[in-house]
C-alpha positions as a Python dict, from the first residue, in 0.01 Angstrom:
ca = {
    (1, 'M'): (0, 0, 0),
    (2, 'S'): (396, 47, -12),
    (3, 'L'): (515, -131, 283),
    (4, 'L'): (674, 280, 402),
    (5, 'T'): (337, 402, 395),
    (6, 'L'): (168, 131, 654),
    (7, 'E'): (471, 124, 890),
    (8, 'Q'): (466, 540, 862),
    (9, 'E'): (112, 531, 946),
    (10, 'W'): (130, 284, 1234),
    (11, 'I'): (392, 465, 1377),
    (12, 'A'): (243, 792, 1399),
    (13, 'N'): (-89, 637, 1521),
    (14, 'I'): (52, 472, 1860),
    (15, 'N'): (269, 814, 1910),
    (16, 'K'): (-24, 1011, 1912),
    (17, 'S'): (-174, 731, 2171),
    (18, 'L'): (152, 767, 2380),
    (19, 'S'): (144, 1167, 2347),
    (20, 'L'): (-148, 1149, 2545),
    (21, 'Q'): (-14, 1005, 2867),
    (22, 'E'): (155, 1366, 2971),
    (23, 'S'): (-188, 1434, 3080),
    (24, 'T'): (-205, 1411, 3481),
    (25, 'S'): (-589, 1229, 3396),
    (26, 'H'): (-410, 963, 3179),
    (27, 'P'): (-408, 627, 3423),
    (28, 'F'): (-43, 599, 3242),
    (29, 'H'): (80, 898, 3327),
    (30, 'A'): (324, 834, 3615),
    (31, 'D'): (486, 581, 3427),
    (32, 'P'): (470, 657, 3089),
    (33, 'Y'): (528, 355, 2803),
    (34, 'I'): (743, 450, 2525),
    (35, 'L'): (781, 266, 2183),
    (36, 'R'): (1189, 209, 2176),
    (37, 'S'): (1237, -14, 1874),
    (38, 'I'): (1079, -140, 1569),
    (39, 'T'): (1204, -433, 1384),
    (40, 'V'): (1027, -618, 1024),
    (41, 'Q'): (1066, -973, 1092),
    (42, 'S'): (883, -1039, 749),
    (43, 'F'): (655, -961, 501),
    (44, 'D'): (417, -1086, 202),
    (45, 'R'): (317, -933, -173),
    (46, 'F'): (-11, -1066, -322),
    (47, 'G'): (125, -1175, -677),
    (48, 'S'): (376, -944, -819),
    (49, 'Q'): (309, -579, -709),
    (50, 'R'): (24, -565, -443),
    (51, 'L'): (167, -579, -19),
    (52, 'G'): (-11, -819, 168),
    (53, 'F'): (70, -840, 545),
    (54, 'V'): (392, -687, 708),
    (55, 'K'): (501, -846, 1071),
    (56, 'I'): (646, -623, 1289),
    (57, 'A'): (762, -657, 1639),
    (58, 'A'): (812, -355, 1831),
    (59, 'S'): (900, -265, 2192),
    (60, 'V'): (708, -68, 2432),
    (61, 'S'): (791, -27, 2746),
    (62, 'N'): (800, 199, 3112),
    (63, 'S'): (1057, 262, 3321),
    (64, 'S'): (996, -37, 3533),
    (65, 'G'): (1037, -261, 3288),
    (66, 'E'): (719, -354, 3204),
    (67, 'F'): (593, -435, 2851),
    (68, 'L'): (250, -420, 2657),
    (69, 'P'): (198, -689, 2390),
    (70, 'A'): (370, -548, 2100),
    (71, 'I'): (381, -821, 1805),
    (72, 'S'): (131, -685, 1454),
    (73, 'L'): (70, -734, 1118),
    (74, 'L'): (43, -474, 934),
    (75, 'R'): (-241, -443, 632),
    (76, 'G'): (-393, -161, 629),
    (77, 'P'): (-707, 57, 548),
    (78, 'S'): (-994, -209, 396),
    (79, 'V'): (-1383, -87, 338),
    (80, 'A'): (-1682, -298, 326),
    (81, 'M'): (-2020, -239, 125),
    (82, 'L'): (-2376, -282, 199),
    (83, 'V'): (-2550, -258, -103),
    (84, 'M'): (-2931, -266, -53),
    (85, 'L'): (-3196, -365, -341),
    (86, 'I'): (-3559, -249, -329),
    (87, 'P'): (-3773, -399, -609),
    (88, 'D'): (-3921, -158, -829),
    (89, 'D'): (-4327, -296, -754),
    (90, 'V'): (-4225, -217, -336),
    (91, 'P'): (-4471, 27, -242),
    (92, 'E'): (-4268, 345, -64),
    (93, 'G'): (-4197, 277, 286),
    (94, 'S'): (-4179, -81, 293),
    (95, 'D'): (-3926, -253, 481),
    (96, 'E'): (-3930, -528, 225),
    (97, 'R'): (-3502, -495, 82),
    (98, 'Y'): (-3204, -783, -2),
    (99, 'V'): (-2875, -719, 34),
    (100, 'V'): (-2622, -888, -163),
    (101, 'L'): (-2370, -1087, -11),
    (102, 'T'): (-2018, -1272, -162),
    (103, 'V'): (-1949, -1648, -117),
    (104, 'Q'): (-1561, -1701, -238),
    (105, 'P'): (-1264, -1888, -84),
    (106, 'R'): (-1094, -1718, 243),
    (107, 'V'): (-862, -2009, 296),
    (108, 'P'): (-732, -1805, 603),
    (109, 'A'): (-1057, -1905, 798),
    (110, 'G'): (-1045, -2246, 627),
    (111, 'S'): (-1338, -2222, 406),
    (112, 'L'): (-1386, -2262, 83),
    (113, 'S'): (-1765, -2084, 97),
    (114, 'F'): (-1732, -1801, 304),
    (115, 'V'): (-2016, -1569, 316),
    (116, 'E'): (-1930, -1189, 372),
    (117, 'L'): (-2003, -835, 263),
    (118, 'P'): (-1822, -726, -65),
    (119, 'A'): (-1515, -597, 60),
    (120, 'G'): (-1189, -457, -29),
    (121, 'M'): (-849, -334, 9),
    (122, 'V'): (-803, 112, 9),
    (123, 'D'): (-413, 128, -218),
    (124, 'D'): (-257, 448, -183),
    (125, 'S'): (-438, 647, -493),
    (126, 'G'): (-755, 598, -380),
    (127, 'S'): (-998, 709, -143),
    (128, 'F'): (-1217, 545, 100),
    (129, 'K'): (-1526, 586, -133),
    (130, 'G'): (-1378, 545, -444),
    (131, 'A'): (-1215, 214, -300),
    (132, 'A'): (-1572, 139, -196),
    (133, 'A'): (-1749, 203, -544),
    (134, 'K'): (-1483, 64, -723),
    (135, 'E'): (-1584, -284, -514),
    (136, 'I'): (-1902, -245, -639),
    (137, 'E'): (-1833, -215, -956),
    (138, 'E'): (-1640, -474, -1008),
    (139, 'E'): (-1790, -781, -768),
    (140, 'L'): (-2141, -663, -813),
    (141, 'G'): (-2139, -492, -1192),
    (142, 'L'): (-2322, -167, -1036),
    (143, 'S'): (-2166, 183, -1108),
    (144, 'I'): (-2233, 386, -799),
    (145, 'R'): (-2134, 746, -802),
    (146, 'Q'): (-1942, 857, -493),
    (147, 'G'): (-2153, 1095, -365),
    (148, 'E'): (-2428, 830, -375),
    (149, 'L'): (-2272, 630, -68),
    (150, 'V'): (-2354, 662, 306),
    (151, 'C'): (-2073, 628, 537),
    (152, 'L'): (-2222, 435, 831),
    (153, 'S'): (-1884, 424, 1010),
    (154, 'E'): (-1877, 828, 993),
    (155, 'L'): (-2215, 801, 1147),
    (156, 'A'): (-2163, 591, 1432),
    (157, 'D'): (-1849, 797, 1507),
    (158, 'N'): (-1988, 1129, 1531),
    (159, 'A'): (-2274, 1010, 1783),
    (160, 'T'): (-1972, 882, 1991),
    (161, 'N'): (-1932, 1055, 2320),
    (162, 'K'): (-1599, 1249, 2293),
    (163, 'D'): (-1572, 1272, 2642),
    (164, 'S'): (-1522, 911, 2769),
    (165, 'G'): (-1211, 741, 2778),
    (166, 'P'): (-919, 836, 2628),
    (167, 'E'): (-933, 1151, 2414),
    (168, 'G'): (-723, 1259, 2095),
    (169, 'E'): (-628, 956, 1959),
    (170, 'Q'): (-800, 1020, 1621),
    (171, 'L'): (-811, 670, 1551),
    (172, 'P'): (-997, 600, 1224),
    (173, 'A'): (-1427, 590, 1236),
    (174, 'A'): (-1362, 240, 1079),
    (175, 'V'): (-1423, -143, 1235),
    (176, 'F'): (-1132, -315, 1403),
    (177, 'P'): (-1184, -685, 1385),
    (178, 'S'): (-869, -771, 1548),
    (179, 'A'): (-728, -508, 1748),
    (180, 'G'): (-516, -733, 1901),
    (181, 'G'): (-314, -838, 1661),
    (182, 'C'): (-390, -636, 1337),
    (183, 'D'): (-402, -323, 1257),
    (184, 'E'): (-670, -368, 930),
    (185, 'H'): (-933, -116, 983),
    (186, 'V'): (-1287, -157, 798),
    (187, 'T'): (-1509, 154, 716),
    (188, 'I'): (-1852, 33, 640),
    (189, 'Y'): (-2041, 241, 344),
    (190, 'S'): (-2408, 155, 238),
    (191, 'H'): (-2613, 189, -58),
    (192, 'E'): (-2992, 153, -180),
    (193, 'R'): (-3083, 107, -508),
    (194, 'R'): (-3456, 32, -680),
    (195, 'I'): (-3400, -203, -946),
    (196, 'P'): (-3684, -502, -1115),
    (197, 'R'): (-3741, -773, -917),
    (198, 'S'): (-3641, -1025, -1180),
    (199, 'K'): (-3305, -892, -1125),
    (200, 'L'): (-3281, -1051, -763),
    (201, 'K'): (-3290, -1410, -911),
    (202, 'E'): (-3062, -1251, -1217),
    (203, 'W'): (-2797, -1194, -945),
    (204, 'S'): (-2804, -1457, -704),
    (205, 'G'): (-2560, -1711, -798),
    (206, 'R'): (-2401, -1430, -1068),
    (207, 'L'): (-1971, -1562, -1054),
    (208, 'T'): (-1810, -1267, -1055),
    (209, 'G'): (-1475, -1185, -898),
    (210, 'L'): (-1089, -1074, -1055),
    (211, 'R'): (-992, -1437, -1155),
    (212, 'S'): (-628, -1263, -1222),
    (213, 'E'): (-586, -1165, -881),
    (214, 'G'): (-754, -1524, -717),
    (215, 'E'): (-1076, -1414, -684),
    (216, 'K'): (-1380, -1656, -741),
    (217, 'I'): (-1685, -1531, -584),
    (218, 'T'): (-2069, -1641, -633),
    (219, 'L'): (-2328, -1304, -541),
    (220, 'K'): (-2604, -1445, -313),
    (221, 'V'): (-2882, -1223, -268),
    (222, 'V'): (-3046, -1219, 114),
    (223, 'P'): (-3342, -1058, 252),
    (224, 'M'): (-3221, -772, 505),
    (225, 'K'): (-3426, -914, 765),
    (226, 'D'): (-3219, -1228, 758),
    (227, 'L'): (-2848, -1053, 702),
    (228, 'W'): (-2779, -1088, 1093),
    (229, 'K'): (-2752, -1536, 1075),
    (230, 'E'): (-2676, -1540, 713),
    (231, 'G'): (-2344, -1347, 736),
    (232, 'A'): (-2326, -1467, 1134),
    (233, 'R'): (-1968, -1522, 1075),
    (234, 'D'): (-1815, -1198, 900),
    (235, 'A'): (-1764, -910, 1171),
    (236, 'K'): (-1808, -659, 861),
    (237, 'C'): (-2137, -805, 823),
    (238, 'L'): (-2237, -822, 1134),
    (239, 'A'): (-2114, -427, 1250),
    (240, 'A'): (-2312, -314, 911),
    (241, 'V'): (-2589, -480, 1111),
    (242, 'A'): (-2591, -315, 1351),
    (243, 'L'): (-2468, 17, 1229),
    (244, 'W'): (-2760, 13, 977),
    (245, 'E'): (-3026, -13, 1266),
    (246, 'V'): (-2982, 211, 1495),
}
């Protein structure tokens, strides 16, 4: 995404939430907060073109001089994929299934072998489903049509009680892993596919990823029942487990 797009989307979201203070039922109605200024402090790029993080400092305060924490890293939306593989010799109705994880260096986490769900950022030109399908093909070598993906995040959002809490914010149907400091939100998709059992061993340990973008990925295939502990440090993974089991 471009710097301008990231900033515009963030401003639109915060202004929408601030406007809800006009309601007499809003807890801040008596002394509403106002977005007074935004300063772009820095930004980074991944490679020569791809925008990484944008750091902004916003001033959000009310007439009493009370401020809200407003230092933010803007990164934009991303997608994660829960890809479940069912051996073709498994009878219908069986709960035997396997999930594909990626093991790769994640320097910000201090790890060269971080285990997580396949995931990727959404750029200006792509849809969320398109980005998910692209990541699956790049990392797993599976060609999946967008119509074959199930959006677990939307299923959960549709089941949410819209009458509870502030109404009208219209935040994306996604998981916010670090809402106190970053705008990144992850939409989680799932896909099931029957494959020959021999493929499970073939895919586990496969090296993949776009080397030109610094991706050095090893695939790991694990039983679905063990996903919660195999991906215990990955917020995307634990969210996917919770959404799928509902």
